[in-house]
Coordinates of C-alpha atoms in Angstrom, one line a residue:
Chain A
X1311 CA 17.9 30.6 -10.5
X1312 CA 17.1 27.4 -11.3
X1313 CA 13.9 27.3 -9.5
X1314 CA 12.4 30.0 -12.1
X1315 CA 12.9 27.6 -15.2
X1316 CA 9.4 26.2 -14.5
X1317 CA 7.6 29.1 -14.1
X1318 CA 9.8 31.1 -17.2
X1319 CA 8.9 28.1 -19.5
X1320 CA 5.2 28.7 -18.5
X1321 CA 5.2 32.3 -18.8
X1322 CA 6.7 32.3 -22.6
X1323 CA 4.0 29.7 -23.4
X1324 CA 1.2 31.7 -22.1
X1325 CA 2.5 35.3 -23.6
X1326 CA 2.6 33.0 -27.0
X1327 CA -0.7 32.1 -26.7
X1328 CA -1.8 35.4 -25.7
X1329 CA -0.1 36.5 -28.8
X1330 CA -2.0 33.8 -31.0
X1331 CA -5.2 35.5 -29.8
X1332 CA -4.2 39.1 -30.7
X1333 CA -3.0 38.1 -34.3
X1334 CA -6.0 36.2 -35.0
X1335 CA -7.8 39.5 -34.2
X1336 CA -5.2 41.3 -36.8
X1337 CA -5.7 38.7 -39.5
X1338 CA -9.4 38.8 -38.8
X1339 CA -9.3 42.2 -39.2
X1340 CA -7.3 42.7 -42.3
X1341 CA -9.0 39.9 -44.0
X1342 CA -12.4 42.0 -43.3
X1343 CA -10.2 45.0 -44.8
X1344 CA -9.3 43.4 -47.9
X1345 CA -13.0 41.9 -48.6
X1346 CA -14.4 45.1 -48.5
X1347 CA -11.5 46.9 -51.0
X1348 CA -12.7 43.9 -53.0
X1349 CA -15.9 44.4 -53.3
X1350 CA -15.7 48.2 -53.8
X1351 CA -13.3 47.6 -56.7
X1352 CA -10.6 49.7 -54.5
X1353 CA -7.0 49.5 -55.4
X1354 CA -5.1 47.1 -52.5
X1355 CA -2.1 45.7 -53.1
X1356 CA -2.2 43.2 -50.6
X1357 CA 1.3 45.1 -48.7
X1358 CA -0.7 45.0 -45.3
X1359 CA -1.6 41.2 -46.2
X1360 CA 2.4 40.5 -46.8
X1361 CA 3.6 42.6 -44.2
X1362 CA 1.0 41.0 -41.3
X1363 CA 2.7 37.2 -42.4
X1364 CA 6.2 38.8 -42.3
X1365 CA 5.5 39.9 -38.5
X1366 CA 3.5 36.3 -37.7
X1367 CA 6.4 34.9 -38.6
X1368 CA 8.9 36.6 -37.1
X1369 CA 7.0 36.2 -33.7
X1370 CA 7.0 32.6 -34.4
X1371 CA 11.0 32.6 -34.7
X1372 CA 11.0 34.8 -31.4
X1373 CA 9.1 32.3 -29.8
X1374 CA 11.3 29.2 -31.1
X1375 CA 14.3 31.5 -29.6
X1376 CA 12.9 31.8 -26.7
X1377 CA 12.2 28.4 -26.1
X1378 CA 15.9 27.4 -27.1
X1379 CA 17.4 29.3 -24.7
X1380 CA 14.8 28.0 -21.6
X1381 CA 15.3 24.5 -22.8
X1382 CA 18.9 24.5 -22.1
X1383 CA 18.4 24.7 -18.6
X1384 CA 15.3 22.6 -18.6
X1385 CA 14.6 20.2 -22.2
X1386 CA 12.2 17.4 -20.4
X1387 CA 9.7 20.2 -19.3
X1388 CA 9.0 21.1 -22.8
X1389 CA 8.2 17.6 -23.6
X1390 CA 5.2 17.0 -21.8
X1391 CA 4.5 20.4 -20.4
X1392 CA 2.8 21.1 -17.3
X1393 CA 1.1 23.9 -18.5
X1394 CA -0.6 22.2 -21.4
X1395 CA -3.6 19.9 -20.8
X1396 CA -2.7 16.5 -20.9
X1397 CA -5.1 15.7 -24.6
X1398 CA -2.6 18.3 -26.1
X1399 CA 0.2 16.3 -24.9
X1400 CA -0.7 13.3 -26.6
X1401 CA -0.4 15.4 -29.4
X1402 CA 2.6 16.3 -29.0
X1403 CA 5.5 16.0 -31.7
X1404 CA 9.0 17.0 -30.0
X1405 CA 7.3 19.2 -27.9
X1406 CA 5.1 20.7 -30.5
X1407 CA 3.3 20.3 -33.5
X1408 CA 4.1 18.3 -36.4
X1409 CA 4.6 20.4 -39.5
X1410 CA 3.0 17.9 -41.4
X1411 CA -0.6 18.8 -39.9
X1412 CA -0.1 22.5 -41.4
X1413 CA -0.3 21.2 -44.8
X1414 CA -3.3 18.6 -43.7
X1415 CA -5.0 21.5 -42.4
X1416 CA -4.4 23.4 -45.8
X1417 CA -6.0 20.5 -47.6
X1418 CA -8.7 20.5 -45.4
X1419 CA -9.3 24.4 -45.4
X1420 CA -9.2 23.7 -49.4
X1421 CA -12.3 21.7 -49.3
X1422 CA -10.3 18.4 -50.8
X1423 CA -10.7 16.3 -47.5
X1424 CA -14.1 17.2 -46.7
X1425 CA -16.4 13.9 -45.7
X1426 CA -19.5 13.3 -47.3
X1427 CA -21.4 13.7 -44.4
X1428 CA -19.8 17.0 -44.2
X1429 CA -20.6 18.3 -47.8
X1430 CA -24.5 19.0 -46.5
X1431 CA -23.0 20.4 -43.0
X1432 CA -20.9 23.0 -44.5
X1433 CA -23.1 24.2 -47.7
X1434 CA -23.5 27.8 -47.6
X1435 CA -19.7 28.1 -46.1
X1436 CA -17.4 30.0 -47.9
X1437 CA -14.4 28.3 -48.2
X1438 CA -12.5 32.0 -48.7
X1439 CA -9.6 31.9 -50.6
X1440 CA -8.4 28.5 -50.1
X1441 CA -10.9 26.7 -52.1
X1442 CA -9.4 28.4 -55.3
X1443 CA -5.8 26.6 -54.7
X1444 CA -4.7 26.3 -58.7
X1445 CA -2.9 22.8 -59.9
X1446 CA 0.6 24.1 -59.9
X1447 CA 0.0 25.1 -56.4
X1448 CA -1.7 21.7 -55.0
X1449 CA 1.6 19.9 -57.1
X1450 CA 3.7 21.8 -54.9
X1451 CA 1.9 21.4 -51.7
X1452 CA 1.9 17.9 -52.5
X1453 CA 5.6 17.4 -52.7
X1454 CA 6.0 19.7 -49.6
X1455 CA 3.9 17.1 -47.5
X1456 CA 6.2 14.4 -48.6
X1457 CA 9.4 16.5 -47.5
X1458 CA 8.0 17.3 -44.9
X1459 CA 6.9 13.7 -43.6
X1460 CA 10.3 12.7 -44.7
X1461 CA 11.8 15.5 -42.6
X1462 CA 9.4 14.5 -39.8
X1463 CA 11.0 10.6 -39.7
X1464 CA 14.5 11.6 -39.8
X1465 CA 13.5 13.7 -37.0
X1466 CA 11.3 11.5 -35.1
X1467 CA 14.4 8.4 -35.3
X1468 CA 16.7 10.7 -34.0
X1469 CA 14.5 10.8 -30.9
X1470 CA 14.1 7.4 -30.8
X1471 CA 17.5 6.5 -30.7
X1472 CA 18.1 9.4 -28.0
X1473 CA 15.6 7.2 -26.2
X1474 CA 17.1 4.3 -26.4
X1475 CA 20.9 5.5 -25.5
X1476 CA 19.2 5.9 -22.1
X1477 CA 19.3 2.1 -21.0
X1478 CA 23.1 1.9 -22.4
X1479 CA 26.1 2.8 -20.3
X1480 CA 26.7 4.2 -17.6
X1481 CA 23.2 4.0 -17.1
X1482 CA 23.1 -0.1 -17.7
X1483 CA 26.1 0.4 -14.4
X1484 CA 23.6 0.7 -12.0
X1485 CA 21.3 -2.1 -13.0
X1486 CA 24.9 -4.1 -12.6
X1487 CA 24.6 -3.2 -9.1
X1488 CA 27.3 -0.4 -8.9
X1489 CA 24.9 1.9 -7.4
X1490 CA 21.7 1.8 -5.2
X1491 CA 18.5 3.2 -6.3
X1492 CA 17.6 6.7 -5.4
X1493 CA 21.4 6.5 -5.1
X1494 CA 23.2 10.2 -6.5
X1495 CA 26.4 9.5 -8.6
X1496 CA 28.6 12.5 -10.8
X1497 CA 29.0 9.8 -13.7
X1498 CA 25.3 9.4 -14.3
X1499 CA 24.4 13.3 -13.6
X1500 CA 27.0 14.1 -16.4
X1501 CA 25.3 11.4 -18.7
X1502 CA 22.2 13.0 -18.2
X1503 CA 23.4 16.2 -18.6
X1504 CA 24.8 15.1 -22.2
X1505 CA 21.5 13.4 -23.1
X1506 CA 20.1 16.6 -21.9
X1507 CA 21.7 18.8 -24.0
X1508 CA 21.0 16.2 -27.2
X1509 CA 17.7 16.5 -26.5
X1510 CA 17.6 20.4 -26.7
X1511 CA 19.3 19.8 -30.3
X1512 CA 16.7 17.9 -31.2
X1513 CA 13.9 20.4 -30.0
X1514 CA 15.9 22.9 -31.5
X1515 CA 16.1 21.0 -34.9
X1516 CA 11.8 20.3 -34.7
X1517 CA 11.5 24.0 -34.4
X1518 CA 13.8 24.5 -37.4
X1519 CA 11.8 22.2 -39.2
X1520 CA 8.5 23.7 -38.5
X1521 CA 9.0 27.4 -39.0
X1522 CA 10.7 26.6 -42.4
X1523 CA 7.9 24.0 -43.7
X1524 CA 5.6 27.4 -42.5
X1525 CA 7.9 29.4 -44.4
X1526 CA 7.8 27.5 -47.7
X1527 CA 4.2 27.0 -47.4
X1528 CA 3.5 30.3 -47.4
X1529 CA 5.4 30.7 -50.1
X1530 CA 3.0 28.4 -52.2
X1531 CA 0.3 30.4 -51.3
X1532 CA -1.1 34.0 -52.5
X1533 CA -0.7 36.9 -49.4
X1534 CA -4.9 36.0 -49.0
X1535 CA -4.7 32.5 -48.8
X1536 CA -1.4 33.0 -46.5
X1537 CA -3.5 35.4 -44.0
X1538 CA -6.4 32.5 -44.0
X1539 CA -4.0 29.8 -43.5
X1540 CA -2.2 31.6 -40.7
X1541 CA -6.0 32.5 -38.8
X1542 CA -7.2 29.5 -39.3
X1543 CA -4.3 27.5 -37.7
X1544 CA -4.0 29.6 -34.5
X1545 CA -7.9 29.5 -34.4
X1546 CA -7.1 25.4 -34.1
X1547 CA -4.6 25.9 -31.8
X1548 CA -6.5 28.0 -29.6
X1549 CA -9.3 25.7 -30.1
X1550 CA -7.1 22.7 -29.1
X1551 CA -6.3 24.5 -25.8
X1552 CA -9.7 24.9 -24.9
X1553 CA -11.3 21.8 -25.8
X1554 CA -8.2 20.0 -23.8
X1555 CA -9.2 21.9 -20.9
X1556 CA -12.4 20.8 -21.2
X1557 CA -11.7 17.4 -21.5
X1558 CA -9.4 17.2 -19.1
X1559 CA -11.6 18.7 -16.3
X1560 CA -14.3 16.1 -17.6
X1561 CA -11.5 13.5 -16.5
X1562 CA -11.4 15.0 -13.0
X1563 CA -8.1 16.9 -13.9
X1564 CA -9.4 20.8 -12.7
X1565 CA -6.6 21.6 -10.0
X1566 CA -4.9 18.0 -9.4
X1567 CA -1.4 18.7 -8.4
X1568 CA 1.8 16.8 -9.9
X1569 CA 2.7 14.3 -7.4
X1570 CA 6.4 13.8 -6.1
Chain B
X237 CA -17.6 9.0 -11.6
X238 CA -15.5 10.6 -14.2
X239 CA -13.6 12.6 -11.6
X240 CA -11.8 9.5 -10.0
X241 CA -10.5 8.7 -13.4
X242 CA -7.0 10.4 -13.2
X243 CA -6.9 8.4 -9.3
X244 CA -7.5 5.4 -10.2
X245 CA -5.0 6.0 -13.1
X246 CA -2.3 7.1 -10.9
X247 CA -3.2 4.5 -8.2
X248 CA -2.6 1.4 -10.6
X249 CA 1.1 3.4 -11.7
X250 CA 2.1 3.4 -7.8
X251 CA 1.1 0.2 -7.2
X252 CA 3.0 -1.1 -10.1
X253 CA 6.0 0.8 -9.1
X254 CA 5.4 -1.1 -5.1
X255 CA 5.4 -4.4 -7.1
X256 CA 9.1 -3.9 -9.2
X257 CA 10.2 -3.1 -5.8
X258 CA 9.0 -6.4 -4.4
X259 CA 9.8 -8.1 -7.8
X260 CA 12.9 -6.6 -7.3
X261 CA 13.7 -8.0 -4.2
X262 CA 12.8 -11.4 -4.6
X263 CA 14.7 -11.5 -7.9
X264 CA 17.5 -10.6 -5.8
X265 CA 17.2 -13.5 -3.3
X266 CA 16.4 -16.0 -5.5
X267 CA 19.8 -15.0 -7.7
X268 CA 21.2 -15.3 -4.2
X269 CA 20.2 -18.5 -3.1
X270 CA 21.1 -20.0 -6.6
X271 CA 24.2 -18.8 -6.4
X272 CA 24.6 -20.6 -2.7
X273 CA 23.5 -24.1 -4.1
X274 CA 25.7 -23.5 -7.3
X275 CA 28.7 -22.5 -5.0
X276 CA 27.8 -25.6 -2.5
X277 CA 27.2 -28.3 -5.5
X278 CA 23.8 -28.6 -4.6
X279 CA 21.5 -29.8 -7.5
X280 CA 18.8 -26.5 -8.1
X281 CA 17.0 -27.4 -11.4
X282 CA 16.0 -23.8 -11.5
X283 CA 12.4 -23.7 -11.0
X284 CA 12.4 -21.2 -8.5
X285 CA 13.7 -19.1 -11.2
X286 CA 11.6 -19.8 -13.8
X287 CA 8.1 -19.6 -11.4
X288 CA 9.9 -16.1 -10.5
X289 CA 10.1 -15.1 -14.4
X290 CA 6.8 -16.4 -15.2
X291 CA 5.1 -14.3 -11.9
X292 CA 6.8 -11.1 -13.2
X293 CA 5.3 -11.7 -16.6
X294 CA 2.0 -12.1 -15.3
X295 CA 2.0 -9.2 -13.0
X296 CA 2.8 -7.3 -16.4
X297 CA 0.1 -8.8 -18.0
X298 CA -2.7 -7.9 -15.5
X299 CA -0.9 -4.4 -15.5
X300 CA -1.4 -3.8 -19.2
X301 CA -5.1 -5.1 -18.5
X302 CA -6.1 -2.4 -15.8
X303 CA -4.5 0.2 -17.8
X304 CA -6.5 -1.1 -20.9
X305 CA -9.4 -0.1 -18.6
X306 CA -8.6 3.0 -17.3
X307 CA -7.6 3.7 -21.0
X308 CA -11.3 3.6 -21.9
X309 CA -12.3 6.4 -19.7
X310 CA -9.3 8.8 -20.3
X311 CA -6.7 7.7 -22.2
X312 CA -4.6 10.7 -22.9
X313 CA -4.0 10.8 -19.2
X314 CA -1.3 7.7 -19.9
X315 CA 1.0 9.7 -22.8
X316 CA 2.1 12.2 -20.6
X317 CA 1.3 11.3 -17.2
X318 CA 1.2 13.3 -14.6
X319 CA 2.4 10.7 -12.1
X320 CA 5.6 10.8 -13.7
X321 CA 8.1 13.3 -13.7
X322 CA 8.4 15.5 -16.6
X323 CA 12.4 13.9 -17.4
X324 CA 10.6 10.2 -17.4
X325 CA 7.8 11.8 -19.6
X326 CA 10.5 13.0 -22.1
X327 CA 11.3 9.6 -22.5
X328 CA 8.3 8.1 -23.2
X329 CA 7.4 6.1 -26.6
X330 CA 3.5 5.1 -26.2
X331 CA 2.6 5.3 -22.8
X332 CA 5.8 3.3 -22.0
X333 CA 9.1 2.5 -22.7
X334 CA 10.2 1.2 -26.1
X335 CA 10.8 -2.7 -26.1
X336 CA 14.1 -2.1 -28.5
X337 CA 15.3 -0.8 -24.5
X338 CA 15.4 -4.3 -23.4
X339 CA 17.6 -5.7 -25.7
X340 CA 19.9 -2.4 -25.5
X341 CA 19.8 -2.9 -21.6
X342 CA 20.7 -7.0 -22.3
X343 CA 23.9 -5.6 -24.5
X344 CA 24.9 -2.9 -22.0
X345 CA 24.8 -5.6 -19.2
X346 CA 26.5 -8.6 -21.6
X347 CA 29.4 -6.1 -21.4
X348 CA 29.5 -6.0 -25.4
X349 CA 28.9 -1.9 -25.5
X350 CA 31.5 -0.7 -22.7
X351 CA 32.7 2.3 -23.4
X352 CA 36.8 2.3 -23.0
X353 CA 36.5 4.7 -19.8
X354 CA 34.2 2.4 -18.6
X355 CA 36.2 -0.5 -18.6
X356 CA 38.4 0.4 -15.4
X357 CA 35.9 1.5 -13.3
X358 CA 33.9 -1.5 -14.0
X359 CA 37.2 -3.9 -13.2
X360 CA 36.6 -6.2 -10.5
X361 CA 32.4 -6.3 -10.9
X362 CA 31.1 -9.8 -12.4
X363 CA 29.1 -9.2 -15.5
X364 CA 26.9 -12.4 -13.9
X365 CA 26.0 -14.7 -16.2
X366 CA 24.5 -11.8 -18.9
X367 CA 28.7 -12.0 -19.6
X368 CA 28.4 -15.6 -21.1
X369 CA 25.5 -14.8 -23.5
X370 CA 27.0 -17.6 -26.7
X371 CA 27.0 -17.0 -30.3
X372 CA 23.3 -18.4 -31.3
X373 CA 21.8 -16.2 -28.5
X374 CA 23.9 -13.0 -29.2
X375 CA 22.1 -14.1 -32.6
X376 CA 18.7 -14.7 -31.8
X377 CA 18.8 -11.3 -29.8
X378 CA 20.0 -9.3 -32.9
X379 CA 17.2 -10.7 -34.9
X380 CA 14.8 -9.9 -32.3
X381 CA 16.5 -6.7 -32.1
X382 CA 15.5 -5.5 -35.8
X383 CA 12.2 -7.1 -35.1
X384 CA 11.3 -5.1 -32.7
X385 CA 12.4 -2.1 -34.1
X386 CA 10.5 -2.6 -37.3
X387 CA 7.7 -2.9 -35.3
X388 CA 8.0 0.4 -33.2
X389 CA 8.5 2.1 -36.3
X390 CA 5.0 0.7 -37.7
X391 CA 3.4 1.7 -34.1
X392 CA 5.1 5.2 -34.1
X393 CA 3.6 6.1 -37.6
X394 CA -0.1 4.4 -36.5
X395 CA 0.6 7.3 -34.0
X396 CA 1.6 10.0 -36.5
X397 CA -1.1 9.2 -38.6
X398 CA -3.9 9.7 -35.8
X399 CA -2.3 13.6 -34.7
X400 CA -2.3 14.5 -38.1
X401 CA -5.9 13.5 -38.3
X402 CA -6.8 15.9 -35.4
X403 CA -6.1 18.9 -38.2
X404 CA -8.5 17.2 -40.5
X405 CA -12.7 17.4 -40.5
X406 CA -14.8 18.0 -38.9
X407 CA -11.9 19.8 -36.3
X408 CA -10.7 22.3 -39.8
X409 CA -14.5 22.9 -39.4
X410 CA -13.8 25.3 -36.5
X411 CA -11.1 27.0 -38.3
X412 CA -13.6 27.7 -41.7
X413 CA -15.7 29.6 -39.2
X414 CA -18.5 27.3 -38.1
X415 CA -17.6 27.7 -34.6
X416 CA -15.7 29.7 -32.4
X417 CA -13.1 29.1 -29.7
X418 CA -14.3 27.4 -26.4
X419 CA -17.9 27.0 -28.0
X420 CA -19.1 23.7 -27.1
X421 CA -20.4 21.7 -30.3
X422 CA -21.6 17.8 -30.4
X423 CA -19.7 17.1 -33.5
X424 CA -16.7 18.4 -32.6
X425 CA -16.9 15.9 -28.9
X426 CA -18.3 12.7 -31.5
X427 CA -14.9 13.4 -33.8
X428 CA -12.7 13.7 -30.3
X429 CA -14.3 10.7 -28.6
X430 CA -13.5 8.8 -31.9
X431 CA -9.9 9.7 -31.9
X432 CA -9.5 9.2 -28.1
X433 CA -10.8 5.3 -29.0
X434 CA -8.2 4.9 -31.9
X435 CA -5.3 6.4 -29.5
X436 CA -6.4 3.7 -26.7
X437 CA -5.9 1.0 -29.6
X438 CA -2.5 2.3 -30.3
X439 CA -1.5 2.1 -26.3
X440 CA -3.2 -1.6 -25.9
X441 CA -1.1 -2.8 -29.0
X442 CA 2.6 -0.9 -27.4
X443 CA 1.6 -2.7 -24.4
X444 CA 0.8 -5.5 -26.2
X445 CA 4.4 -5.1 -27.9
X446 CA 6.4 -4.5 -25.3
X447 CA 5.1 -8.0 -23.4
X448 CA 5.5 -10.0 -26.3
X449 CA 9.0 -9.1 -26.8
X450 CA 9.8 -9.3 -23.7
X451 CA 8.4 -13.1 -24.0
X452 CA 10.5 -13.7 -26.7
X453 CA 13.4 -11.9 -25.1
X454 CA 13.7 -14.1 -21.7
X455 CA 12.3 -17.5 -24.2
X456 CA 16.3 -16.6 -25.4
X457 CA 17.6 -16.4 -22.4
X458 CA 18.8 -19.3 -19.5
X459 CA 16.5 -18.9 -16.7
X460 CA 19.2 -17.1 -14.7
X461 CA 20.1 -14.9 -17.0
X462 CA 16.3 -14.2 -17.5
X463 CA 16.3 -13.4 -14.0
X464 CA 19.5 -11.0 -13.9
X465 CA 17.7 -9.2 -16.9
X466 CA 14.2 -8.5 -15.2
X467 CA 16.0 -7.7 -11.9
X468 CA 18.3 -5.5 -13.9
X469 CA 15.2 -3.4 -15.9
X470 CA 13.1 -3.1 -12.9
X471 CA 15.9 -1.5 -11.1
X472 CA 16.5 0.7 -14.3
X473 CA 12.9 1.6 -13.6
X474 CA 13.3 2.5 -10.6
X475 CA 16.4 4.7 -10.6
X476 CA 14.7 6.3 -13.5
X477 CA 11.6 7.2 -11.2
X478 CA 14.2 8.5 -8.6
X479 CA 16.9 10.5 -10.9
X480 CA 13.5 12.0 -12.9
X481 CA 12.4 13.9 -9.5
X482 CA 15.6 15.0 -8.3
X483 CA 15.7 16.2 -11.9
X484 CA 13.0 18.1 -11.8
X485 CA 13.4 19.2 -8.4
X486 CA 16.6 21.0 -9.4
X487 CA 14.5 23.3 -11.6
X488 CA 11.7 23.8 -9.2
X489 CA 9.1 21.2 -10.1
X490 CA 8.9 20.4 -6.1
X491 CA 5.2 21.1 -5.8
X492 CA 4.3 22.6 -8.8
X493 CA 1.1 22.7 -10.0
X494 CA -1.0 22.0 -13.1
X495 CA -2.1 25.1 -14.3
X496 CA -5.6 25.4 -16.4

């Protein structure tokens, strides 16, 4: 029923981020584990570690499923979702993140962007396992940022262009006057129907793109430095909820309806 | 008060939308009564039309202006608005519409990019006097074209730039472990303010964009023609407004609302 689409779409984003919490727990958890092992010179060979990633990131291609098959009957909702605050929707990258900041966040994590102003903040911090990133693997996160900015562009003028087909025919026929606004027409339903379904490709592509820049970044890293890459990013992205809710009910925004 | 914000915000969109109705309809009778003298040999210098262009231009002006101010208070309200229908918000480059649409909608309505199946249906409609666009303006407008590309491109990585930020310091300082999710932290707000500030510079210069190209635009073309093209966009608008709702009516976005 096409009614549901709205309320399906919400649902699989709030059971994702009900999901980020519980793995964040997990990695918390086994992070804890492994420090202790550590430190009592136990044997661990890091197989929970690997095997915790393998299951983050099969939820994560679940979830880009998921979405796929939602977004066919309903692409612009995912765009500027309803049930995101409207400070994560200026964030928004084709109706998520851009894989790009997963590698900024890396470098941050690593210590290697840190402000000066900061450096006093943050002493006594531990920067775990991600301050010890060797030079072979900052070479190749470096040349993974540029793929994946140059991945990012390709993607982001595809969008553009998608953008711009909008003001060409059969649409530019009812400026000419052949229709009335408000005015319902089969020819322009089935051009927004195509542009519908290009958009889903394109959603589908940015999904693509991020779980396999994820993929290869984790590949960079050591199972420790994957496990604190992977809590540390949902922590932001819980984090980014909440502070958008916060901002957003500062702006008068706590239970204001969508107009029509 | 902080809590009128998103009112005020959506107030100053519905009034614009009343005024390209108006606009709209003025445009229409003043292309009408042109058309009358020009049929009846009157002399019409065109000054009506031009006064006409240069009123529309202004009311975009002072529109840019009151949404530079409400921009102050809560910008991210104006990237994915909830005045606007989630299909019109899957559109949107900057708070807007990309400038390179103007010229596309100029072609579409010159009649250079109709599609072959097109052609019959369209038989019998004039192409008005956006048909008799000569050879130095189709130039001009191809140059202006690549211009204004060019520049969206610059804007739209300005705008890449400042969302990859939001994974850098002090925000990574969260995911180290210095905070945790929903606490409320002064540093975190200073950094958020900051990058709310840099994202209202990016929408006052894609306002700033889309007017002066659209100067340049109608300084290229006859003040009739001018006047067919702004008639032509603000019914484009419109329609867009309209088909967006039954859009998202058809998958139950009738009175759905924001969820925090």
């Amino acid at each position: 029923m096409a009614s549901d689409d709205q309320e399906r779409s919400q649902c699989c984003f709030l059971e994702w981020m009900n999901h980020q919490q519980e793995e964040l727990l997990e990695l918390h958890q086994v992070l804890a584990l492994h420090a202790h092992h550590h430190h009592n010179n136990n044997i661990n060979n890091g197989n929970d570690l690997i095997q915790l990633v393998e299951k983050c990131i099969k939820h994560f291609q679940d979830y880009a499923d998921k979405r796929s098959r939602l977004a066919q009957n309903d692409v612009s909702a995912f765009f500027a979702p309803t049930w995101c605050t409207n400070w994560e929707n200026s964030l928004l990258w084709i109706a998520g993140c851009r894989p790009s900041q997963y590698i900024r966040l890396i470098y941050a994590l690593s210590g290697l962007e840190i402000e000066a102003q900061l450096k006093e903040f943050l002493q006594g911090t531990s920067t775990g396992k991600l301050g010890d990133l060797c030079s072979k693997q900052l070479h190749q996160l470096d040349s993974l940022h540029s793929k994946t900015i140059r991945a990012e562009e390709k993607l982001t003028t595809q969008l553009a262009s998608l953008q711009e087909d909008v003001a060409d025919q059969p649409i530019a026929m009812i400026a000419k006057g052949l229709f009335h606004v408000g005015e319902i027409n089969r020819e322009v339903d089935k051009a927004l129907d195509q542009h519908d379904k290009a958009m889903v490709g394109v959603l589908e592509e940015a999904d693509r793109l991020r779980l396999s820049i994820l993929k290869e970044l984790i590949g960079i890293l050591t199972p420790v430095q994957a496990v604190e890459f992977l809590a540390a990013g949902k922590k932001l992205h819980l984090c980014v909820h909440e502070w958008g809710k916060r901002r957003d009910l500062s702006h008068g925004r706590g239970s204001f309806n969508k107009i029509y």
